[in-house]
Amino acid sequence: MRSTDQQTARPEGAPPAEPAAPEVLELAGEFPAAGRAQWRDLVAGVLRKAGRDELPDPVEDALRVPVATGVSVAPLYTAEDAGDLPTLAGVPGLPPFVRGARAGAAGVTAAGGADTEVPGGWDVRQRHADPDVAGTREAIAADLENGVSSLWLVCGEGAVPVDALGEVLADVYLDLAPVSLSGGLPAAEAFLALVEGRRDLAPGGCLGLDPLGLQAATGEPQELAGLADLARRAPAGWRTVVVDGTVFADAGASAVEELGCAVAAGVAYLRALTDQGLGVEEVFGQLEFRFAASADQFTTIAGLRAARRLWDRVGEASGVPAQARAMRQHAVTSSVMVTRHDPWVNMLRTTVACFAAGVGGADVVTVQPFDAALGLPDAFARRIARNTQSLLVEEGSLARVLDPAGGSWYVESLTEELAQAAWAWFTEIERAGGLAAALSSGLVGGRIAAAWADREQRLATRADAITGVSEFPNPAEVLPTRRPAAAPPSGGLPRVRAAAAFEDLRGAVEAVDPRPRVYLATLGPIARHTARAGFAANLFGAGGLQTPAGDGVAGLDEAGTSVVCICGTDKDYASDAADLAAELRAAGATQVWLAGSPSLDVDGVDGYVYAGCDAVAVLTTVLEQLGAEVATPAPGEVRA
C-alpha cells in the first residue's frame, strides 16, 4: 500500500519520476581519494613481504621493465607523468606528425601526396622472394585477389630472378597495385626498363635502393652517387630510396638504436641527394622508412610515433615546408621474434605486431608468414599473413580511428622517452661523421651488440619469455618442412633471433640417439612436489630434453639417463635432499640438480634451477654431460 505522501507525489498509474542528474558525476565518489603516496606504501609492503628489504626511491623503480636502451616503463602512469605531451603531440595530419600523417577519415592524406592514400586503412603489402617464377606468379595472383594492395619483390640470387621481373609481373595491373623492390641497382634498372614510357603506374611504389643498409649488412662501403639520377627517372608518385631500419633491428638493436640509425641514414641520403641537385622537399618525397614491428606492442606503437617526430624535426631544421615533412612508414613484423620451433605461435606474435603497426600509424604493413624462420612460406602461411591484416582492418575496424593510443599517459610518455633517446644516439652518430663512418668504425656495431647482450641475458634467464620455446615447449614436436630461402647478405652486422640460443640447444639434443633425458626425482607427496617438478620440466624442455619423473631413486634406471633433478619443497629438501642425492649418485647419477634457490645450500648437488637462473647455461652444462655437442656461434654469425 502506498503512503499518503507517495500518492500525493505521484498520481495513480503515473510513471516514476526520473531522479535529478547531478551537476558533477564523480566515479567512486563515495570512496576516499587514493593518491600515489598511498599506492607506493602498498607496493612497498608487498615487496617487503617478498623479501625485498632495500627498496629504491621512488619505490616503483623496483618494478620498472626495460624496453630499449636507456628506456624503461613504469608500473603506473598518471597525468603528471605525461604533462603537456598529449598537447605537444599535435593533431593527426599536422606537424610534428606524432599522431600520424593522415587527417580525417582513413585514406585521406594531409601530407605527402596521393601515394599515401589507402581507402579504408593502410597499404597491405605482401613480400615475395621465391625463385620459382611460375610459383611466384601464382602466389602474387592469390594475394592480389584476396586483400593485398601492394607487392614487395625481393630480387637477386636465390630470390626472384632480376631478368624474370617482366614474367613475374605479367598478370599484375601495375596501374592498380604498386610494387616495392629489394635488390639494389640491378632490380631498379630492370623495373625501370620494364615500365619505360608508361604513365599509368599506381603511386606508392619504391625502387628500394638502400646503399647504407647494404653496407650495414655486408660491411662493405657503398657509393651514394647516382641516386638522384634514378629519382629523376622514377615513375610519378614513386620513391627511390628505402631507409631500412630492420637491418639494425635484425642485428639485435633496440628501438632506440633502430630509430637513431634510421634517422642518420635518412640524413645521409638527404645530403647526398641535395648535393646531386635535388631540392630538400623533393628528397623528402623520395624516401620511405622501414621499421620492425614486434610483439612488444606499446614499444612498437610509441616507436612509430617517435620516428615521425624525429623526421619532422630533421625536415624543420632543413627548411622543408610543413606539409611535406611527414615520414612515409613501412612496418614489417619482426624477424627477431619469430621462432622455428612451435612456429604456429608466430601467428599470434605477428597479429599483435600488426595491430601495433596499425595503431602506431604505419602507412604500409607487411606481415611475415608464420613459417618465415623455416624457409620459403607455403600457400597457407601466406594466406594467414594477409588475412591477419584483413581481419584487423575489415573486422576489427582498426583503421577507422586515427592514433587511438594518442593521449594515453603511458604511450605519450614512452613516445617522448624513445624520441629523446633515439635523438641522442642519432647525434652521436653525426658527431662520428655520419652513418657510413659510424658503421666502418664499429661504433654502430658495438652499440647494437651491447643492446643485444642485455636482451640475450633477459632471454637466457627467461625474464623475456618465448612461448613454445623457453616457456611451455613441446620437446616431441615435429617441425614442418619448407624449401630453403635465399641467404641474406652477410659480413657486416649479424642477424639474430630471440629463440636462437634455445633452438640451437634443441638441435644438439635432436642430433643424439637415443634422445637425452633428465630424470625428475620427486620428494614427498605429489601435492608437495608438483609445482617444482612442473617448473623443472618446463626449463629442461626448453632445451628439447624429455623429463620422465619418479619417486626418489626408484625410476632412475627406467629413465635411461645419468642426469637428475630433485623436485620437492624446501622442507623436504632440509630433511631428505642430501641423502637422496647420495643415493642417486650410488645408483649411477653423474649430475644432480635441485629445483630451488641456491640459498638452500644442499650438500651433494651440482647446481640449482630456479626462476631467474641462466637457463641457457644450465642446459648447456646438462647437454655436455649427456654427450651432446653444443656449438657456440661466433660473433657476427647468422643464427637462422
XYZ file of C-alpha atoms in Angstrom, residues 341-342 462 466-477 502 506 534-545:
29
model
C 60.038 -24.362 -33.036
C 56.307 -24.214 -32.393
C 63.608 -16.337 -19.256
C 59.337 -17.076 -25.618
C 56.126 -19.079 -25.655
C 56.607 -22.517 -27.184
C 60.392 -22.321 -26.859
C 61.675 -21.126 -23.485
C 58.227 -21.459 -21.877
C 55.709 -24.272 -22.474
C 57.849 -26.093 -25.047
C 56.832 -29.292 -26.801
C 60.001 -31.415 -26.940
C 58.247 -34.070 -29.025
C 57.035 -31.755 -31.802
C 67.351 -22.350 -27.092
C 67.322 -28.326 -29.126
C 56.449 -28.728 -13.442
C 58.910 -25.846 -13.320
C 61.877 -28.144 -13.893
C 60.144 -29.971 -16.754
C 59.442 -26.621 -18.407
C 63.043 -25.473 -18.085
C 64.640 -28.682 -19.357
C 62.016 -28.938 -22.089
C 63.246 -25.570 -23.397
C 66.369 -27.450 -24.426
C 64.399 -30.274 -26.011
C 65.001 -32.640 -23.098
